[in-house]
């Protein structure tokens, strides 16, 4: 039975991200169903220009374009489509402010999961405080869930597209290895003193159109616009 937009939103809001295994099972099921429902995925992507909130929340990042498919600030979740237009290296070990799940639609990447070795399980760290734990190859159909305190690195293939579902924010800022900050490409980790930093910027109309057309050309979505888009 197909998901509709409201059912997808309700189920995303109900995920308990503090239960890592349960969150992975639920998000994997939801993202797999969305990936297999090209009509619903197309509706979510094509409806962004008519939805001021999702349009505002779609962003350009030096590593990717981010399309906001669904978001509920009260529930604390956001569902995005990530479009990596070129091959890139996200090689600086880092954590995230929130737990999240990723489902690969096309392309893929090499994923390095690091483990902390200094007995401190969140917060600032250097490369001396971590060691590689697991190296995995993520391809189309792969899904993984990363808890906010875990540290990882990725090497992304050209043309990679993924669904990204995150939960509520658990940290005030994310962290990257302090001794590798000069290797961050075109962006930087939030400042420890809370001052402004360079990160994602709003996605322009031209950039959105380019992402949309590329997704249509690759068969990830269709070019049939929804008749009734709920803002």
PDB file of C-alpha atoms in Angstrom:
ATOM      1  CA  UNK A   1       0.000   0.000   0.000  1.00  0.00           C
ATOM      2  CA  UNK A   2       1.384   3.424  -0.979  1.00  0.00           C
ATOM      3  CA  UNK A   3       2.343   6.057   1.562  1.00  0.00           C
ATOM      4  CA  UNK A   4       0.770   9.468   1.212  1.00  0.00           C
ATOM      5  CA  UNK A   5       2.489  12.662   2.253  1.00  0.00           C
ATOM      6  CA  UNK A   6       0.643  13.037   5.555  1.00  0.00           C
ATOM      7  CA  UNK A   7       1.269   9.426   6.577  1.00  0.00           C
ATOM      8  CA  UNK A   8       4.963   9.825   5.777  1.00  0.00           C
ATOM      9  CA  UNK A   9       5.110  13.019   7.845  1.00  0.00           C
ATOM     10  CA  UNK A  10       3.299  11.423  10.783  1.00  0.00           C
ATOM     11  CA  UNK A  11       5.607   8.410  10.816  1.00  0.00           C
ATOM     12  CA  UNK A  12       8.727  10.565  10.604  1.00  0.00           C
ATOM     13  CA  UNK A  13       7.479  12.536  13.620  1.00  0.00           C
ATOM     14  CA  UNK A  14       6.979   9.361  15.667  1.00  0.00           C
ATOM     15  CA  UNK A  15      10.543   8.028  15.427  1.00  0.00           C
ATOM     16  CA  UNK A  16      12.310   7.701  18.782  1.00  0.00           C
ATOM     17  CA  UNK A  17      15.860   8.735  17.870  1.00  0.00           C
ATOM     18  CA  UNK A  18      17.133   7.847  21.342  1.00  0.00           C
ATOM     19  CA  UNK A  19      16.455   4.204  20.478  1.00  0.00           C
ATOM     20  CA  UNK A  20      19.181   3.690  17.865  1.00  0.00           C
ATOM     21  CA  UNK A  21      18.106   0.249  16.660  1.00  0.00           C
ATOM     22  CA  UNK A  22      14.419   1.128  16.604  1.00  0.00           C
ATOM     23  CA  UNK A  23      15.105   4.415  14.805  1.00  0.00           C
ATOM     24  CA  UNK A  24      17.121   2.566  12.172  1.00  0.00           C
ATOM     25  CA  UNK A  25      14.421  -0.044  11.569  1.00  0.00           C
ATOM     26  CA  UNK A  26      11.663   2.540  11.245  1.00  0.00           C
ATOM     27  CA  UNK A  27      13.573   5.046   9.134  1.00  0.00           C
ATOM     28  CA  UNK A  28      14.925   2.304   6.863  1.00  0.00           C
ATOM     29  CA  UNK A  29      11.370   1.117   6.185  1.00  0.00           C
ATOM     30  CA  UNK A  30      10.102   4.647   5.524  1.00  0.00           C
ATOM     31  CA  UNK A  31      13.008   5.679   3.291  1.00  0.00           C
ATOM     32  CA  UNK A  32      12.871   2.428   1.335  1.00  0.00           C
ATOM     33  CA  UNK A  33       9.157   2.929   0.694  1.00  0.00           C
ATOM     34  CA  UNK A  34       9.686   6.532  -0.365  1.00  0.00           C
ATOM     35  CA  UNK A  35      12.549   5.508  -2.655  1.00  0.00           C
ATOM     36  CA  UNK A  36      10.219   3.010  -4.334  1.00  0.00           C
ATOM     37  CA  UNK A  37       7.368   5.506  -4.706  1.00  0.00           C
ATOM     38  CA  UNK A  38       8.507   7.760  -7.539  1.00  0.00           C
ATOM     39  CA  UNK A  39       5.155   9.559  -7.609  1.00  0.00           C
ATOM     40  CA  UNK A  40       5.373  10.683  -3.979  1.00  0.00           C
ATOM     41  CA  UNK A  41       9.082  11.509  -4.246  1.00  0.00           C
ATOM     42  CA  UNK A  42       8.381  13.561  -7.382  1.00  0.00           C
ATOM     43  CA  UNK A  43       5.537  15.396  -5.640  1.00  0.00           C
ATOM     44  CA  UNK A  44       7.808  16.333  -2.734  1.00  0.00           C
ATOM     45  CA  UNK A  45      10.609  17.596  -4.978  1.00  0.00           C
ATOM     46  CA  UNK A  46       8.443  19.416  -7.518  1.00  0.00           C
ATOM     47  CA  UNK A  47       6.317  21.048  -4.830  1.00  0.00           C
ATOM     48  CA  UNK A  48       9.209  22.913  -3.180  1.00  0.00           C
ATOM     49  CA  UNK A  49       8.829  26.199  -5.159  1.00  0.00           C
ATOM     50  CA  UNK A  50       5.187  26.496  -4.039  1.00  0.00           C
ATOM     51  CA  UNK A  51       6.038  25.934  -0.362  1.00  0.00           C
ATOM     52  CA  UNK A  52       7.778  28.998   1.157  1.00  0.00           C
ATOM     53  CA  UNK A  53       9.060  27.093   4.202  1.00  0.00           C
ATOM     54  CA  UNK A  54      10.592  24.185   2.286  1.00  0.00           C
ATOM     55  CA  UNK A  55      11.952  26.556  -0.348  1.00  0.00           C
ATOM     56  CA  UNK A  56      13.658  28.596   2.370  1.00  0.00           C
ATOM     57  CA  UNK A  57      15.024  25.458   4.022  1.00  0.00           C
ATOM     58  CA  UNK A  58      16.562  24.026   0.835  1.00  0.00           C
ATOM     59  CA  UNK A  59      20.270  24.814   0.848  1.00  0.00           C
ATOM     60  CA  UNK A  60      23.561  24.788  -1.028  1.00  0.00           C
ATOM     61  CA  UNK A  61      26.512  23.245   0.790  1.00  0.00           C
ATOM     62  CA  UNK A  62      30.036  22.942  -0.668  1.00  0.00           C
ATOM     63  CA  UNK A  63      29.610  19.164  -0.711  1.00  0.00           C
ATOM     64  CA  UNK A  64      26.010  18.928  -1.924  1.00  0.00           C
ATOM     65  CA  UNK A  65      22.652  20.504  -2.706  1.00  0.00           C
ATOM     66  CA  UNK A  66      19.990  19.885  -0.067  1.00  0.00           C
ATOM     67  CA  UNK A  67      16.285  19.797  -0.972  1.00  0.00           C
ATOM     68  CA  UNK A  68      13.905  20.002   1.992  1.00  0.00           C
ATOM     69  CA  UNK A  69      11.195  17.397   1.352  1.00  0.00           C
ATOM     70  CA  UNK A  70       9.432  17.517   4.731  1.00  0.00           C
ATOM     71  CA  UNK A  71      10.093  19.191   8.068  1.00  0.00           C
ATOM     72  CA  UNK A  72       8.357  19.562  11.416  1.00  0.00           C
ATOM     73  CA  UNK A  73      10.231  21.897  13.806  1.00  0.00           C
ATOM     74  CA  UNK A  74       8.064  20.818  16.746  1.00  0.00           C
ATOM     75  CA  UNK A  75       8.780  17.124  16.221  1.00  0.00           C
ATOM     76  CA  UNK A  76      12.388  18.017  15.412  1.00  0.00           C
ATOM     77  CA  UNK A  77      12.799  16.041  12.214  1.00  0.00           C
ATOM     78  CA  UNK A  78      13.746  17.021   8.670  1.00  0.00           C
ATOM     79  CA  UNK A  79      13.620  14.858   5.539  1.00  0.00           C
ATOM     80  CA  UNK A  80      15.933  15.976   2.733  1.00  0.00           C
ATOM     81  CA  UNK A  81      17.208  14.854  -0.635  1.00  0.00           C
ATOM     82  CA  UNK A  82      20.972  15.275  -1.005  1.00  0.00           C
ATOM     83  CA  UNK A  83      22.430  15.743  -4.469  1.00  0.00           C
ATOM     84  CA  UNK A  84      26.210  15.402  -4.779  1.00  0.00           C
ATOM     85  CA  UNK A  85      26.940  16.915  -8.177  1.00  0.00           C
ATOM     86  CA  UNK A  86      30.648  16.052  -8.275  1.00  0.00           C
ATOM     87  CA  UNK A  87      32.912  13.537  -6.610  1.00  0.00           C
ATOM     88  CA  UNK A  88      34.149  14.907  -3.318  1.00  0.00           C
ATOM     89  CA  UNK A  89      36.017  13.948  -0.205  1.00  0.00           C
ATOM     90  CA  UNK A  90      34.404  14.533   3.168  1.00  0.00           C
ATOM     91  CA  UNK A  91      37.614  13.262   4.710  1.00  0.00           C
ATOM     92  CA  UNK A  92      37.815  15.302   7.894  1.00  0.00           C
ATOM     93  CA  UNK A  93      36.440  13.127  10.738  1.00  0.00           C
ATOM     94  CA  UNK A  94      33.336  14.752  12.213  1.00  0.00           C
ATOM     95  CA  UNK A  95      30.191  14.170  14.224  1.00  0.00           C
ATOM     96  CA  UNK A  96      26.724  15.737  13.861  1.00  0.00           C
ATOM     97  CA  UNK A  97      24.301  17.734  16.004  1.00  0.00           C
ATOM     98  CA  UNK A  98      21.616  15.086  15.528  1.00  0.00           C
ATOM     99  CA  UNK A  99      21.141  11.415  14.730  1.00  0.00           C
ATOM    100  CA  UNK A 100      20.141  10.615  11.159  1.00  0.00           C
ATOM    101  CA  UNK A 101      19.477   7.883   8.604  1.00  0.00           C
ATOM    102  CA  UNK A 102      20.587   7.843   4.967  1.00  0.00           C
ATOM    103  CA  UNK A 103      19.203   5.803   2.056  1.00  0.00           C
ATOM    104  CA  UNK A 104      21.240   5.766  -1.174  1.00  0.00           C
ATOM    105  CA  UNK A 105      19.198   6.311  -4.350  1.00  0.00           C
ATOM    106  CA  UNK A 106      22.084   6.397  -6.828  1.00  0.00           C
ATOM    107  CA  UNK A 107      25.867   6.460  -6.779  1.00  0.00           C
ATOM    108  CA  UNK A 108      27.394   5.701  -3.409  1.00  0.00           C
ATOM    109  CA  UNK A 109      30.474   6.226  -1.305  1.00  0.00           C
ATOM    110  CA  UNK A 110      33.109   4.736   0.915  1.00  0.00           C
ATOM    111  CA  UNK A 111      32.194   5.253   4.536  1.00  0.00           C
ATOM    112  CA  UNK A 112      34.640   5.194   7.453  1.00  0.00           C
ATOM    113  CA  UNK A 113      33.130   4.798  10.916  1.00  0.00           C
ATOM    114  CA  UNK A 114      35.578   5.915  13.614  1.00  0.00           C
ATOM    115  CA  UNK A 115      35.626   5.003  17.277  1.00  0.00           C
ATOM    116  CA  UNK A 116      36.730   7.262  20.102  1.00  0.00           C
ATOM    117  CA  UNK A 117      39.726   5.936  22.007  1.00  0.00           C
ATOM    118  CA  UNK A 118      40.188   8.450  24.811  1.00  0.00           C
ATOM    119  CA  UNK A 119      37.194   7.515  26.958  1.00  0.00           C
ATOM    120  CA  UNK A 120      35.230  10.662  26.032  1.00  0.00           C
ATOM    121  CA  UNK A 121      32.226   9.875  23.866  1.00  0.00           C
ATOM    122  CA  UNK A 122      31.144  13.266  22.563  1.00  0.00           C
ATOM    123  CA  UNK A 123      32.499  16.780  22.092  1.00  0.00           C
ATOM    124  CA  UNK A 124      35.855  18.069  20.871  1.00  0.00           C
ATOM    125  CA  UNK A 125      38.485  15.644  19.601  1.00  0.00           C
ATOM    126  CA  UNK A 126      41.614  15.329  17.472  1.00  0.00           C
ATOM    127  CA  UNK A 127      42.809  12.506  15.223  1.00  0.00           C
ATOM    128  CA  UNK A 128      44.801  11.191  18.199  1.00  0.00           C
ATOM    129  CA  UNK A 129      41.508  10.520  20.001  1.00  0.00           C
ATOM    130  CA  UNK A 130      39.969   8.257  17.345  1.00  0.00           C
ATOM    131  CA  UNK A 131      40.718   5.139  15.311  1.00  0.00           C
ATOM    132  CA  UNK A 132      38.978   3.641  12.257  1.00  0.00           C
ATOM    133  CA  UNK A 133      36.384   1.103  13.341  1.00  0.00           C
ATOM    134  CA  UNK A 134      34.454  -0.042  10.257  1.00  0.00           C
ATOM    135  CA  UNK A 135      34.896   0.755   6.559  1.00  0.00           C
ATOM    136  CA  UNK A 136      31.777   0.158   4.440  1.00  0.00           C
ATOM    137  CA  UNK A 137      30.791   0.631   0.808  1.00  0.00           C
ATOM    138  CA  UNK A 138      27.369   2.275   0.515  1.00  0.00           C
ATOM    139  CA  UNK A 139      25.606   1.746  -2.819  1.00  0.00           C
ATOM    140  CA  UNK A 140      22.050   2.078  -4.183  1.00  0.00           C
ATOM    141  CA  UNK A 141      19.579   0.562  -1.727  1.00  0.00           C
ATOM    142  CA  UNK A 142      21.949   0.788   1.239  1.00  0.00           C
ATOM    143  CA  UNK A 143      20.655   2.427   4.403  1.00  0.00           C
ATOM    144  CA  UNK A 144      22.497   3.297   7.601  1.00  0.00           C
ATOM    145  CA  UNK A 145      21.800   5.246  10.780  1.00  0.00           C
ATOM    146  CA  UNK A 146      24.431   7.352  12.542  1.00  0.00           C
ATOM    147  CA  UNK A 147      23.981   8.467  16.134  1.00  0.00           C
ATOM    148  CA  UNK A 148      24.914  12.093  16.797  1.00  0.00           C
ATOM    149  CA  UNK A 149      28.019  11.344  18.885  1.00  0.00           C
ATOM    150  CA  UNK A 150      29.587   8.982  16.330  1.00  0.00           C
ATOM    151  CA  UNK A 151      32.439  10.184  14.123  1.00  0.00           C
ATOM    152  CA  UNK A 152      32.648   9.377  10.423  1.00  0.00           C
ATOM    153  CA  UNK A 153      34.214  10.287   7.059  1.00  0.00           C
ATOM    154  CA  UNK A 154      33.009   9.702   3.485  1.00  0.00           C
ATOM    155  CA  UNK A 155      34.394   9.608  -0.052  1.00  0.00           C
ATOM    156  CA  UNK A 156      31.485  10.326  -2.390  1.00  0.00           C
ATOM    157  CA  UNK A 157      31.108   9.031  -5.957  1.00  0.00           C
ATOM    158  CA  UNK A 158      29.988  11.393  -8.741  1.00  0.00           C
ATOM    159  CA  UNK A 159      26.220  11.593  -9.183  1.00  0.00           C
ATOM    160  CA  UNK A 160      25.351  10.320  -5.721  1.00  0.00           C
ATOM    161  CA  UNK A 161      21.790  11.060  -4.591  1.00  0.00           C
ATOM    162  CA  UNK A 162      20.452  10.088  -1.180  1.00  0.00           C
ATOM    163  CA  UNK A 163      17.501  10.521   1.142  1.00  0.00           C
ATOM    164  CA  UNK A 164      18.478  11.981   4.507  1.00  0.00           C
ATOM    165  CA  UNK A 165      16.189  11.850   7.553  1.00  0.00           C
ATOM    166  CA  UNK A 166      17.401  13.503  10.752  1.00  0.00           C
ATOM    167  CA  UNK A 167      16.011  13.701  14.243  1.00  0.00           C
ATOM    168  CA  UNK A 168      16.019  16.456  16.887  1.00  0.00           C
ATOM    169  CA  UNK A 169      19.175  18.419  17.623  1.00  0.00           C
ATOM    170  CA  UNK A 170      21.171  16.929  20.491  1.00  0.00           C
ATOM    171  CA  UNK A 171      24.309  19.113  20.389  1.00  0.00           C
ATOM    172  CA  UNK A 172      24.682  22.895  20.121  1.00  0.00           C
ATOM    173  CA  UNK A 173      27.286  22.465  17.383  1.00  0.00           C
ATOM    174  CA  UNK A 174      28.989  19.710  15.436  1.00  0.00           C
ATOM    175  CA  UNK A 175      32.686  18.920  15.799  1.00  0.00           C
ATOM    176  CA  UNK A 176      35.495  18.116  13.397  1.00  0.00           C
ATOM    177  CA  UNK A 177      39.011  16.921  14.244  1.00  0.00           C
ATOM    178  CA  UNK A 178      40.702  20.015  15.668  1.00  0.00           C
ATOM    179  CA  UNK A 179      44.047  19.218  14.035  1.00  0.00           C
ATOM    180  CA  UNK A 180      42.513  18.953  10.530  1.00  0.00           C
ATOM    181  CA  UNK A 181      40.439  22.129  10.428  1.00  0.00           C
ATOM    182  CA  UNK A 182      42.554  23.573   7.612  1.00  0.00           C
ATOM    183  CA  UNK A 183      41.452  20.669   5.369  1.00  0.00           C
ATOM    184  CA  UNK A 184      37.763  21.587   5.424  1.00  0.00           C
ATOM    185  CA  UNK A 185      36.842  22.558   1.852  1.00  0.00           C
ATOM    186  CA  UNK A 186      34.862  25.769   1.509  1.00  0.00           C
ATOM    187  CA  UNK A 187      33.132  25.598   4.872  1.00  0.00           C
ATOM    188  CA  UNK A 188      34.040  25.317   8.502  1.00  0.00           C
ATOM    189  CA  UNK A 189      32.862  23.867  11.769  1.00  0.00           C
ATOM    190  CA  UNK A 190      30.906  26.162  14.100  1.00  0.00           C
ATOM    191  CA  UNK A 191      33.116  28.353  16.270  1.00  0.00           C
ATOM    192  CA  UNK A 192      33.613  27.257  19.860  1.00  0.00           C
ATOM    193  CA  UNK A 193      32.801  30.766  21.075  1.00  0.00           C
ATOM    194  CA  UNK A 194      29.451  30.789  19.270  1.00  0.00           C
ATOM    195  CA  UNK A 195      30.444  33.385  16.657  1.00  0.00           C
ATOM    196  CA  UNK A 196      29.220  33.122  13.061  1.00  0.00           C
ATOM    197  CA  UNK A 197      30.772  30.636  10.660  1.00  0.00           C
ATOM    198  CA  UNK A 198      30.528  29.700   6.989  1.00  0.00           C
ATOM    199  CA  UNK A 199      28.169  26.812   6.310  1.00  0.00           C
ATOM    200  CA  UNK A 200      25.162  26.128   4.091  1.00  0.00           C
ATOM    201  CA  UNK A 201      23.487  28.970   2.191  1.00  0.00           C
ATOM    202  CA  UNK A 202      19.951  29.218   0.703  1.00  0.00           C
ATOM    203  CA  UNK A 203      19.528  27.327  -2.573  1.00  0.00           C
ATOM    204  CA  UNK A 204      18.899  29.701  -5.457  1.00  0.00           C
ATOM    205  CA  UNK A 205      16.014  29.193  -7.878  1.00  0.00           C
ATOM    206  CA  UNK A 206      18.540  28.443 -10.629  1.00  0.00           C
ATOM    207  CA  UNK A 207      20.291  25.830  -8.485  1.00  0.00           C
ATOM    208  CA  UNK A 208      16.967  24.209  -7.547  1.00  0.00           C
ATOM    209  CA  UNK A 209      15.966  24.030 -11.235  1.00  0.00           C
ATOM    210  CA  UNK A 210      19.317  22.455 -12.083  1.00  0.00           C
ATOM    211  CA  UNK A 211      18.920  19.796  -9.384  1.00  0.00           C
ATOM    212  CA  UNK A 212      15.298  19.124 -10.409  1.00  0.00           C
ATOM    213  CA  UNK A 213      16.203  18.740 -14.089  1.00  0.00           C
ATOM    214  CA  UNK A 214      19.109  16.448 -13.254  1.00  0.00           C
ATOM    215  CA  UNK A 215      16.866  14.224 -11.104  1.00  0.00           C
ATOM    216  CA  UNK A 216      14.331  14.012 -13.946  1.00  0.00           C
ATOM    217  CA  UNK A 217      17.010  13.206 -16.505  1.00  0.00           C
ATOM    218  CA  UNK A 218      18.378  10.406 -14.329  1.00  0.00           C
ATOM    219  CA  UNK A 219      14.896   8.935 -13.762  1.00  0.00           C
ATOM    220  CA  UNK A 220      14.890   9.502 -10.012  1.00  0.00           C
ATOM    221  CA  UNK A 221      11.746  11.627 -10.270  1.00  0.00           C
ATOM    222  CA  UNK A 222       9.259  12.268 -13.077  1.00  0.00           C
ATOM    223  CA  UNK A 223       8.506  15.645 -14.658  1.00  0.00           C
ATOM    224  CA  UNK A 224       4.781  15.356 -13.956  1.00  0.00           C
ATOM    225  CA  UNK A 225       3.905  18.179 -11.603  1.00  0.00           C
ATOM    226  CA  UNK A 226       1.403  17.378  -8.831  1.00  0.00           C
ATOM    227  CA  UNK A 227      -2.082  18.746  -9.405  1.00  0.00           C
ATOM    228  CA  UNK A 228      -2.578  19.704  -5.790  1.00  0.00           C
ATOM    229  CA  UNK A 229       0.474  20.503  -3.698  1.00  0.00           C
ATOM    230  CA  UNK A 230      -0.197  20.961   0.010  1.00  0.00           C
ATOM    231  CA  UNK A 231       2.031  23.776   1.328  1.00  0.00           C
TER     232      UNK A 231
END
